[in-house]
Coordinates of C-alpha atoms in Angstrom, one line a residue:
X1 CA -41.1 -0.1 12.6
X2 CA -38.3 -0.2 15.3
X3 CA -38.0 -3.9 14.5
X4 CA -37.2 -3.2 11.0
X5 CA -34.7 -0.3 11.6
X6 CA -31.3 -1.6 10.0
X7 CA -28.8 -1.8 12.7
X8 CA -25.8 -0.4 10.6
X9 CA -27.5 3.1 10.6
X10 CA -27.1 3.2 14.2
X11 CA -23.3 3.3 13.9
X12 CA -23.6 5.5 10.8
X13 CA -25.5 8.1 13.0
X14 CA -22.9 7.7 15.8
X15 CA -20.1 8.5 13.4
X16 CA -22.1 11.7 12.5
X17 CA -22.9 12.7 16.0
X18 CA -19.5 12.1 17.6
X19 CA -17.5 14.8 16.2
X20 CA -20.0 17.5 17.6
X21 CA -19.4 16.1 21.4
X22 CA -16.8 17.9 23.0
X23 CA -13.6 15.3 23.2
X24 CA -13.1 13.9 26.6
X25 CA -15.1 11.1 28.8
X26 CA -18.4 12.3 27.6
X27 CA -17.8 11.2 23.9
X28 CA -16.2 8.0 25.1
X29 CA -19.2 7.1 27.2
X30 CA -21.6 8.1 24.4
X31 CA -19.9 5.9 21.8
X32 CA -20.6 2.9 23.9
X33 CA -24.4 3.4 23.5
X34 CA -24.5 2.8 19.8
X35 CA -23.0 -0.9 19.7
X36 CA -25.6 -1.6 22.8
X37 CA -28.4 -0.2 20.5
X38 CA -27.4 -2.3 17.6
X39 CA -27.1 -5.5 19.8
X40 CA -30.6 -4.7 20.9
X41 CA -32.1 -4.2 17.5
X42 CA -30.4 -7.5 16.2
X43 CA -31.6 -9.4 19.3
X44 CA -35.3 -8.3 18.6
X45 CA -35.4 -8.4 15.1
X46 CA -37.7 -11.4 13.7
X47 CA -36.2 -14.3 12.1
X48 CA -37.0 -14.1 8.2
X49 CA -37.5 -10.3 7.7
X50 CA -36.5 -8.8 4.5
X51 CA -36.1 -5.0 4.0
X52 CA -36.0 -4.5 0.2
X53 CA -36.1 -1.7 -2.3
X54 CA -35.8 -1.0 -6.1
X55 CA -32.1 0.1 -7.3
X56 CA -31.4 0.8 -11.1
X57 CA -34.0 -1.9 -11.8
X58 CA -32.8 -4.6 -9.3
X59 CA -34.2 -5.7 -5.9
X60 CA -31.8 -4.7 -3.3
X61 CA -32.2 -6.2 0.2
X62 CA -30.7 -4.0 2.9
X63 CA -32.1 -6.1 5.6
X64 CA -32.2 -10.1 5.6
X65 CA -32.5 -11.7 9.1
X66 CA -31.6 -15.2 9.6
X67 CA -29.6 -17.2 12.5
X68 CA -26.4 -16.9 10.5
X69 CA -26.4 -13.4 10.1
X70 CA -27.9 -12.8 13.6
X71 CA -25.0 -14.5 15.4
X72 CA -22.4 -12.7 13.4
X73 CA -24.2 -9.4 14.0
X74 CA -24.3 -9.9 17.6
X75 CA -20.7 -10.7 18.1
X76 CA -19.7 -7.8 15.7
X77 CA -21.7 -5.6 18.3
X78 CA -20.4 -7.1 21.0
X79 CA -16.6 -6.5 19.7
X80 CA -17.5 -3.0 18.9
X81 CA -18.6 -2.3 22.6
X82 CA -15.4 -4.0 23.9
X83 CA -13.1 -2.2 21.4
X84 CA -14.6 1.2 22.2
X85 CA -14.5 0.4 26.1
X86 CA -10.8 -0.3 25.4
X87 CA -10.1 2.8 23.6
X88 CA -11.8 4.9 26.1
X89 CA -8.7 7.0 26.6
X90 CA -8.3 7.8 23.1
X91 CA -8.8 11.2 22.1
X92 CA -8.6 11.2 18.2
X93 CA -11.9 11.8 16.3
X94 CA -10.4 10.0 13.3
X95 CA -10.2 6.8 15.2
X96 CA -13.4 7.2 16.9
X97 CA -15.4 7.7 13.9
X98 CA -13.4 5.4 11.8
X99 CA -14.3 2.7 14.4
X100 CA -18.1 3.3 14.4
X101 CA -18.1 3.3 10.6
X102 CA -16.0 0.0 10.4
X103 CA -18.4 -1.9 12.8
X104 CA -21.2 -0.3 11.1
X105 CA -19.9 -1.5 7.6
X106 CA -19.2 -5.1 8.8
X107 CA -22.7 -5.4 10.2
X108 CA -24.5 -4.1 7.3
X109 CA -22.5 -6.6 5.0
X110 CA -23.8 -9.4 7.5
X111 CA -27.2 -8.5 7.0
X112 CA -26.9 -7.9 3.2
X113 CA -29.3 -10.0 1.2
X114 CA -27.6 -9.4 -2.2
X115 CA -24.0 -8.9 -3.9
X116 CA -24.6 -5.1 -4.5
X117 CA -25.3 -4.3 -1.0
X118 CA -22.8 -6.6 0.2
X119 CA -20.3 -4.6 -2.3
X120 CA -21.1 -1.3 -1.1
X121 CA -20.6 -2.4 2.9
X122 CA -17.5 -4.5 1.8
X123 CA -15.5 -1.3 0.5
X124 CA -16.8 0.5 3.4
X125 CA -15.1 -1.7 5.8
X126 CA -12.0 -1.2 3.6
X127 CA -12.1 2.4 3.8
X128 CA -12.9 3.0 7.0
X129 CA -10.5 0.5 8.5
X130 CA -7.5 1.9 6.9
X131 CA -7.7 4.9 9.0
X132 CA -7.0 3.0 12.0
X133 CA -3.6 2.2 10.5
X134 CA -3.0 5.7 9.3
X135 CA -3.6 7.1 12.6
X136 CA -0.4 6.0 14.0
X137 CA 0.9 8.8 12.2
X138 CA 4.3 7.4 10.8
X139 CA 5.6 7.1 7.5
X140 CA 5.9 3.4 7.8
X141 CA 2.1 3.2 9.0
X142 CA 1.2 5.3 5.8
X143 CA 3.0 2.8 3.4
X144 CA 1.4 0.0 5.1
X145 CA -2.1 1.4 4.8
X146 CA -1.6 1.9 1.3
X147 CA -0.8 -1.7 0.8
X148 CA -3.5 -2.6 2.8
X149 CA -6.1 -0.4 1.0
X150 CA -4.8 -1.8 -2.5
X151 CA -5.8 -5.3 -1.4
X152 CA -9.0 -4.5 0.2
X153 CA -10.2 -2.2 -2.6
X154 CA -8.9 -5.0 -5.3
X155 CA -11.0 -7.5 -3.1
X156 CA -14.1 -5.3 -3.8
X157 CA -13.5 -4.6 -7.5
X158 CA -13.1 -8.2 -8.1
X159 CA -16.4 -9.0 -5.9
X160 CA -18.3 -6.2 -8.2
X161 CA -17.2 -7.9 -11.4
X162 CA -17.9 -11.3 -10.2
X163 CA -21.5 -9.9 -9.2
X164 CA -22.1 -8.6 -12.8
X165 CA -21.0 -12.1 -14.2
X166 CA -23.2 -13.6 -11.7
X167 CA -26.2 -11.5 -12.6
X168 CA -25.6 -12.2 -16.5
X169 CA -25.5 -16.1 -15.7
X170 CA -28.6 -16.1 -13.2
X171 CA -30.5 -12.9 -14.0
X172 CA -30.5 -11.7 -10.0
X173 CA -27.9 -10.9 -7.5
X174 CA -29.2 -12.5 -4.7
X175 CA -26.4 -13.4 -2.1
X176 CA -27.3 -17.2 -1.4
X177 CA -25.3 -20.3 -1.9
X178 CA -23.2 -20.3 -5.2
X179 CA -21.4 -23.7 -4.5
X180 CA -23.2 -25.4 -7.5
X181 CA -22.1 -22.9 -10.0
X182 CA -18.9 -22.5 -8.7
X183 CA -18.4 -26.5 -8.9
X184 CA -19.5 -25.7 -12.6
X185 CA -16.9 -23.5 -13.3
X186 CA -18.9 -20.4 -13.4
X187 CA -16.5 -17.4 -13.9
X188 CA -18.6 -15.0 -11.9
X189 CA -18.6 -17.1 -9.0
X190 CA -14.9 -18.1 -9.1
X191 CA -14.4 -14.3 -8.9
X192 CA -16.5 -13.8 -5.8
X193 CA -14.9 -16.7 -4.2
X194 CA -11.4 -15.1 -4.9
X195 CA -12.6 -11.8 -3.4
X196 CA -13.9 -13.5 -0.5
X197 CA -10.4 -15.4 -0.4
X198 CA -8.8 -12.2 -0.2
X199 CA -10.1 -10.8 2.7
X200 CA -10.1 -14.1 4.5
X201 CA -6.4 -14.2 4.1
X202 CA -5.9 -17.2 2.0
X203 CA -2.5 -18.6 1.6
X204 CA -0.5 -16.3 -0.8
X205 CA -3.1 -13.7 -0.2
X206 CA -2.6 -13.4 3.5
X207 CA 0.4 -10.8 3.8
X208 CA -1.9 -7.8 4.1
X209 CA -2.8 -9.3 7.4
X210 CA 0.5 -9.6 9.1
X211 CA 1.6 -6.4 7.7
X212 CA -1.1 -4.2 8.4
X213 CA -2.4 -5.3 12.0
X214 CA 0.6 -4.7 13.7
X215 CA 1.3 -1.4 12.1
X216 CA -2.0 0.1 13.3
X217 CA -2.6 2.0 16.5
X218 CA -2.8 -0.1 19.7
X219 CA -6.4 0.2 20.0
X220 CA -6.8 0.0 16.1
X221 CA -5.2 -3.5 16.1
X222 CA -7.9 -4.5 18.4
X223 CA -10.6 -3.3 16.4
X224 CA -9.1 -4.6 13.2
X225 CA -8.8 -8.0 14.7
X226 CA -12.6 -8.3 15.0
X227 CA -14.4 -7.4 11.6
X228 CA -12.6 -8.1 8.2
X229 CA -11.6 -11.4 8.3
X230 CA -14.5 -12.8 10.2
X231 CA -16.8 -11.0 7.7
X232 CA -15.0 -13.0 4.9
X233 CA -15.7 -16.3 6.9
X234 CA -19.3 -15.2 7.2
X235 CA -19.6 -14.7 3.3
X236 CA -18.1 -17.9 2.6
X237 CA -20.3 -19.6 4.9
X238 CA -23.2 -17.9 3.0
X239 CA -22.0 -18.3 -0.4
X240 CA -19.9 -21.4 -0.7
X241 CA -21.1 -23.7 2.2
X242 CA -19.7 -27.6 1.2
X243 CA -17.2 -26.2 -1.3
X244 CA -14.5 -29.1 -0.8
X245 CA -11.7 -26.9 -2.0
X246 CA -12.2 -24.9 1.2
X247 CA -11.1 -27.7 3.4
X248 CA -7.7 -28.1 1.9
X249 CA -7.1 -24.5 1.5
X250 CA -8.2 -24.2 5.3
X251 CA -6.0 -26.8 6.4
X252 CA -2.9 -25.2 4.5
X253 CA -4.3 -21.9 6.3
X254 CA -3.8 -23.9 9.8
X255 CA -0.5 -24.9 9.2
X256 CA 1.8 -22.6 7.7
X257 CA 1.4 -19.7 10.3
X258 CA 2.6 -21.9 13.0
X259 CA 6.4 -21.9 11.7
X260 CA 6.2 -18.2 11.2
X261 CA 5.0 -17.5 14.4
X262 CA 7.4 -19.6 16.5
X263 CA 10.3 -17.3 14.9
X264 CA 8.6 -13.9 15.0
X265 CA 9.6 -11.6 17.7
X266 CA 7.0 -8.9 17.2
X267 CA 4.2 -10.3 19.4
X268 CA 1.6 -8.6 17.6
X269 CA 2.8 -10.3 14.4
X270 CA 2.6 -13.6 16.3
X271 CA -0.8 -13.1 17.0
X272 CA -1.5 -11.9 13.2
X273 CA -0.1 -15.3 12.5
X274 CA -2.1 -17.0 15.0
X275 CA -5.2 -15.2 13.6
X276 CA -4.3 -16.6 10.3
X277 CA -4.1 -20.3 11.8
X278 CA -7.6 -19.9 13.5
X279 CA -9.3 -18.6 10.3
X280 CA -8.0 -22.1 8.8
X281 CA -10.4 -23.8 11.2
X282 CA -13.4 -21.8 10.0
X283 CA -12.7 -22.1 6.6
X284 CA -12.5 -26.1 7.0
X285 CA -15.8 -26.1 8.6
X286 CA -17.4 -24.1 5.8
X287 CA -15.7 -26.5 3.4
X288 CA -17.1 -29.5 5.0
X289 CA -20.3 -27.8 5.0
X290 CA -22.6 -30.3 7.3
X291 CA -24.9 -28.6 9.7
X292 CA -22.5 -29.5 12.5
X293 CA -19.5 -28.1 10.7
X294 CA -21.3 -24.8 9.8
X295 CA -22.3 -24.5 13.4
X296 CA -18.7 -24.9 14.4
X297 CA -17.7 -22.2 12.0
X298 CA -20.2 -19.9 13.4
X299 CA -19.2 -20.9 17.2
X300 CA -15.5 -20.7 16.4
X301 CA -15.9 -17.1 14.8
X302 CA -17.7 -15.9 17.9
X303 CA -15.3 -17.5 20.3
X304 CA -12.3 -16.4 18.2
X305 CA -13.3 -12.5 18.1
X306 CA -13.5 -12.9 22.0
X307 CA -10.2 -14.3 22.9
X308 CA -8.1 -12.8 19.9
X309 CA -9.3 -9.4 21.0
X310 CA -8.4 -10.5 24.4
X311 CA -4.9 -11.2 23.3
X312 CA -4.4 -8.2 21.4
X313 CA -5.6 -6.2 24.2
X314 CA -3.2 -7.6 26.7
X315 CA -0.3 -7.0 24.3
X316 CA -1.5 -3.9 23.2
X317 CA -1.7 -3.0 27.3
X318 CA 1.7 -3.8 27.5
X319 CA 2.8 -1.7 24.3
X320 CA 0.9 1.4 25.8
X321 CA 3.0 0.9 29.1
X322 CA 6.5 -0.1 27.7
X323 CA 6.6 1.2 24.3
X324 CA 7.3 -2.1 22.7
X325 CA 5.7 -5.5 21.7
X326 CA 9.1 -7.0 21.1
X327 CA 9.8 -10.5 22.8
X328 CA 13.3 -9.8 22.8
X329 CA 12.8 -6.8 25.2
X330 CA 10.0 -7.9 27.3
X331 CA 10.0 -10.3 30.1
X332 CA 9.3 -10.1 33.9
X333 CA 6.3 -7.9 33.9
X334 CA 4.1 -10.0 35.8
X335 CA 5.5 -8.1 38.9
X336 CA 4.0 -4.9 37.9
X337 CA 1.2 -5.6 35.4
X338 CA -0.5 -8.7 37.3
X339 CA -4.1 -8.2 36.1
X340 CA -2.8 -7.8 32.5
X341 CA -1.2 -11.1 32.9
X342 CA -4.0 -12.8 34.1
X343 CA -6.2 -11.7 31.4
X344 CA -3.5 -12.5 28.7
X345 CA -3.3 -16.3 30.3
X346 CA -7.0 -16.4 30.0
X347 CA -6.9 -15.7 26.4
X348 CA -4.0 -18.0 25.8
X349 CA -6.0 -20.7 27.5
X350 CA -8.9 -20.0 25.3
X351 CA -7.1 -20.0 21.8
X352 CA -5.6 -23.3 22.9
X353 CA -8.9 -24.8 23.6
X354 CA -8.2 -25.9 27.1
X355 CA -11.5 -27.3 28.7
X356 CA -13.6 -24.8 30.5
X357 CA -12.5 -22.1 28.0
X358 CA -14.5 -21.0 24.8
X359 CA -11.9 -22.3 22.3
X360 CA -12.8 -25.9 23.5
X361 CA -16.5 -25.6 23.0
X362 CA -16.2 -24.1 19.3
X363 CA -13.1 -26.0 18.0
X364 CA -14.4 -29.4 19.0
X365 CA -17.5 -28.9 16.8
X366 CA -15.2 -28.6 13.7
X367 CA -12.9 -31.5 14.9
X368 CA -16.1 -33.5 15.4
X369 CA -17.3 -32.8 12.0
X370 CA -14.2 -33.6 10.1
X371 CA -14.0 -37.1 12.2
X372 CA -17.7 -37.6 11.4
X373 CA -17.5 -37.1 7.7
X374 CA -14.3 -39.2 7.4
X375 CA -11.6 -36.4 6.9
X376 CA -9.2 -38.2 8.9
X377 CA -6.1 -36.5 7.5
X378 CA -7.7 -33.3 7.8
X379 CA -8.5 -34.2 11.6
X380 CA -4.9 -35.0 12.1
X381 CA -3.8 -31.7 10.6
X382 CA -6.3 -29.7 12.6
X383 CA -4.8 -31.7 15.7
X384 CA -1.3 -30.6 14.9
X385 CA -2.3 -27.1 14.2
X386 CA -4.2 -27.2 17.7
X387 CA -0.9 -28.0 19.2
X388 CA 0.9 -25.7 17.3
X389 CA -1.3 -22.7 18.3
X390 CA -1.0 -23.7 21.9
X391 CA 3.0 -23.6 21.2
X392 CA 3.2 -20.1 19.8
X393 CA -0.1 -18.2 21.5
X394 CA -0.9 -20.3 24.5
X395 CA 2.8 -20.2 25.7
X396 CA 5.1 -18.2 23.8
X397 CA 2.8 -14.9 24.3
X398 CA 2.4 -14.9 28.2
X399 CA 5.8 -16.3 28.6
X400 CA 8.0 -14.1 26.8
X401 CA 6.1 -11.0 27.7
X402 CA 5.4 -11.8 31.8
X403 CA 8.0 -14.5 32.6
X404 CA 11.1 -15.6 30.8
X405 CA 14.2 -13.3 31.7
X406 CA 13.6 -10.1 33.7
X407 CA 13.8 -7.3 31.3
X408 CA 14.1 -4.8 34.1
X409 CA 10.9 -2.9 32.8
X410 CA 8.9 -1.9 35.7
X411 CA 5.7 -0.3 33.8
X412 CA 2.2 0.8 35.8
X413 CA -0.5 -1.6 35.3
X414 CA -2.7 -0.9 32.4
X415 CA -5.5 2.0 32.5
X416 CA -8.7 1.1 34.3
X417 CA -10.6 1.3 31.0
X418 CA -8.4 -1.3 29.3
X419 CA -8.3 -3.6 32.4
X420 CA -12.2 -3.6 32.3
X421 CA -12.3 -4.3 28.9
X422 CA -10.0 -7.3 29.2
X423 CA -11.8 -8.3 32.3
X424 CA -15.3 -8.6 30.8
X425 CA -13.6 -10.3 27.5
X426 CA -12.0 -12.9 29.9
X427 CA -15.0 -13.4 31.7
X428 CA -17.1 -14.1 28.5
X429 CA -14.4 -16.6 27.5
X430 CA -14.8 -18.4 30.7
X431 CA -18.3 -18.4 30.9
X432 CA -18.7 -19.6 27.2
X433 CA -16.3 -22.4 28.0
X434 CA -18.0 -23.4 30.9
X435 CA -21.6 -23.2 30.0
X436 CA -21.9 -23.1 26.2
X437 CA -25.6 -23.6 25.9
X438 CA -26.4 -19.8 25.3
X439 CA -23.8 -19.5 22.4
X440 CA -25.2 -23.0 21.3
X441 CA -28.7 -21.9 20.8
X442 CA -27.5 -18.9 18.8
X443 CA -26.3 -21.2 16.1
X444 CA -27.7 -21.3 12.6
X445 CA -28.7 -24.9 13.1
X446 CA -30.5 -26.9 16.0
X447 CA -27.4 -28.3 18.4
X448 CA -27.3 -31.7 19.6
X449 CA -23.9 -31.8 20.7
X450 CA -21.9 -32.6 24.2
X451 CA -18.4 -31.1 23.9
X452 CA -17.4 -32.4 27.4
X453 CA -17.2 -36.1 26.6
X454 CA -14.2 -38.3 28.4
X455 CA -12.8 -38.5 24.7
X456 CA -12.9 -35.2 23.7
X457 CA -11.5 -33.9 27.1
X458 CA -8.8 -36.5 27.5
X459 CA -7.6 -36.0 24.0
X460 CA -7.3 -32.3 24.1
X461 CA -5.5 -32.4 27.5
X462 CA -3.1 -34.7 26.2
X463 CA -2.3 -32.7 23.1
X464 CA -1.9 -29.8 25.3
X465 CA 0.3 -31.3 27.9
X466 CA 2.7 -32.8 25.4
X467 CA 2.8 -29.5 23.5
X468 CA 3.8 -27.9 26.9
X469 CA 6.5 -30.8 27.5
X470 CA 7.9 -30.1 24.0
X471 CA 8.1 -26.5 24.7
X472 CA 9.9 -27.0 28.0
X473 CA 12.4 -29.2 26.7
X474 CA 13.2 -27.0 23.7
X475 CA 13.6 -23.9 26.1
X476 CA 15.7 -26.1 28.7
X477 CA 18.0 -27.4 26.0
X478 CA 18.6 -24.2 24.2
X479 CA 17.0 -25.5 20.9
X480 CA 14.0 -23.1 20.7
X481 CA 14.6 -20.4 18.4
X482 CA 15.9 -17.3 20.4
X483 CA 14.0 -14.0 20.2
X484 CA 16.0 -12.1 17.5
X485 CA 16.1 -8.4 16.9
X486 CA 14.9 -9.1 13.2
X487 CA 12.3 -8.9 10.7
X488 CA 11.0 -12.0 9.1
X489 CA 9.6 -12.0 5.4
X490 CA 7.0 -14.2 4.6
X491 CA 5.9 -14.6 1.1
X492 CA 5.7 -10.7 0.7
X493 CA 9.2 -10.9 0.0
X494 CA 8.0 -11.6 -3.7
X495 CA 6.6 -8.2 -4.0
X496 CA 8.5 -6.4 -1.4
X497 CA 12.1 -7.5 -2.3
X498 CA 12.1 -9.8 -5.3
X499 CA 9.7 -7.8 -7.2
X500 CA 11.6 -4.6 -6.9
X501 CA 14.8 -6.2 -7.9
X502 CA 13.3 -7.8 -10.6
X503 CA 11.9 -4.4 -12.0
X504 CA 15.2 -2.6 -11.1
X505 CA 16.9 -5.1 -13.5
X506 CA 14.5 -4.9 -16.2
X507 CA 14.6 -0.9 -16.1
X508 CA 18.4 -1.4 -16.1
X509 CA 18.2 -3.5 -19.2
X510 CA 15.8 -1.3 -21.1
X511 CA 17.6 1.8 -20.0
X512 CA 21.1 0.3 -21.2
X513 CA 19.2 -0.8 -24.5
X514 CA 17.9 2.9 -24.8
X515 CA 21.3 4.4 -24.2
X516 CA 22.9 2.2 -26.8
X517 CA 19.9 3.0 -29.3
X518 CA 20.3 6.6 -28.6
X519 CA 24.1 6.8 -29.1
X520 CA 23.9 4.5 -32.2
X521 CA 21.4 6.9 -33.8
X522 CA 23.1 10.0 -32.6
X523 CA 26.4 8.8 -34.3
X524 CA 24.6 7.8 -37.5
X525 CA 22.9 11.1 -37.8
X526 CA 26.4 12.9 -37.3
X527 CA 28.0 10.7 -39.9
X528 CA 25.2 11.4 -42.3
X529 CA 25.4 14.9 -41.8
X530 CA 29.2 15.1 -42.5
X531 CA 28.8 13.2 -45.5
X532 CA 26.1 15.7 -46.8
X533 CA 28.6 18.5 -45.7
X534 CA 31.2 17.3 -47.6
X535 CA 29.1 16.9 -50.9
X536 CA 26.6 19.9 -50.4
X537 CA 28.6 22.4 -47.9
X538 CA 30.3 25.5 -48.9
X539 CA 33.4 23.6 -50.0
X540 CA 31.5 20.5 -51.3
X541 CA 31.3 19.0 -54.9
X542 CA 27.8 20.1 -55.3
X543 CA 28.4 23.8 -54.4
X544 CA 31.1 24.1 -57.2
X545 CA 30.6 26.6 -60.3
X546 CA 29.2 24.6 -63.2
X547 CA 30.2 25.5 -66.8
X548 CA 27.7 26.8 -69.0
X549 CA 28.4 24.1 -71.7
X550 CA 27.9 21.3 -69.2
X551 CA 24.4 22.4 -68.2
X552 CA 23.4 22.7 -71.8
X553 CA 24.7 19.4 -72.5
X554 CA 22.9 18.0 -69.5
X555 CA 19.6 19.6 -70.6
X556 CA 20.2 18.1 -74.2
X557 CA 20.8 14.7 -73.1
X558 CA 17.4 14.8 -70.7
X559 CA 15.5 16.1 -73.6
X560 CA 17.0 13.4 -76.0
X561 CA 16.1 10.7 -73.3
X562 CA 12.7 12.0 -73.0
X563 CA 11.9 12.0 -77.0
X564 CA 13.3 8.5 -77.2
X565 CA 11.1 7.1 -74.3
X566 CA 8.2 9.2 -75.7
X567 CA 8.8 7.5 -79.4
X568 CA 9.1 3.8 -77.8
X569 CA 5.6 4.5 -76.1

């Protein structure tokens, strides 16, 4: 019985119990129990397990266990544990409950065996996660949360519409590979693909990510970075493996965030762009669709959740102690926050794919898959993107926060719970990078891959060292863009600036036309009334007394005309 218990229910039970426990360390400690139980359940569930039920005439699969679902379920449980440990000090029931519901919904979606179940958990992640943004309590966070919620709910609406059309085409709602139907132009699968793309932050659909993640609370940003976009990656890997257009979408995703991240001053927005960049690698892996590529996607998602959380944790700790995450206002913090600095460097080395760190053993799988299938241009793009991410996340983040100019800030080291969460995450980043076999054993397909070959190591080190040299030269010559106290607009300019301007212009045109039409009708009516007054008013022609003879004559003429017409007819 216990091995068929859905792990997402553990989080929902926790969300119901937690508010009943007095606020304090006891509640924080108990919150850590639920992701541990979830991970244990996922680890012990037998592969091939299905838990189904009838719902409005459809077979609904609440639990479908295979290796792809298991690895994502495990990393989501681990991410929930680390995030809740990082948030130990938080005394906000809304955030605590929202975090559990968010993680539970993400895990429920991972094990969903049909599109209806996926939809319910899909929307569950949207509704639960928005409270992590609103919990910041500012007017800006409220408006950002509304924009975020609109995008996430829209994704769900498109998903359920696609599921309905998919059911009409196939007669079932099973959540399985839809690549063939997508290639055939089936409208239902196209809508499902588009819904996944919104949540995965495809190009031109990505602005919700950079808008919302930095607007959340310090701990909320760490939690947000772990689930939503990786759930979308899982969904693409489940539903659209080998869909070639994903290769090119992913390649674009790896490129464009680099240029925005270089000029961005808010370091949490830099990490949000970096997150977009890393998602591109995973999307390319799904698009290639081979066993090696899909293993690379799953491994990179696992590693990425850890090192991206670590980077958000370190910047969050700095924000917690200093009140700012602006690169222009930080610097020299290594003097008083040395442990946070070390953990940040570990995260930077991991995301940059340094040998012996987790990013190296996962990213190399995708690069090898691209080269093996002769996508040489894509391979070159991914290499360039790897250099770019080292530039803005591997160097820029730790350099401007802990080194660079001395800001004069002397904050205390991060709280113990933050340090412990960062320490555990950093340990995992190093352990996975140095000994990848346990991670490889969890991957969807059998792995016969050796990441530490001479070619892989030398190629990656050359890339990283030349990127570091370029950064040094740019800094020494003063060419590197300075950290300006400004806000950079992305393509969201179209709906945050251009859109309102266009609407304002249309409203002015319509208002002007309405005013002109109203004045014209008013003047026309006024002239008509004056004319009627002149003829029918008290002094008008029609108001005069008419002689009796004239009236008799008029009646006689009318009578004569009537008789004449009657005679003719």
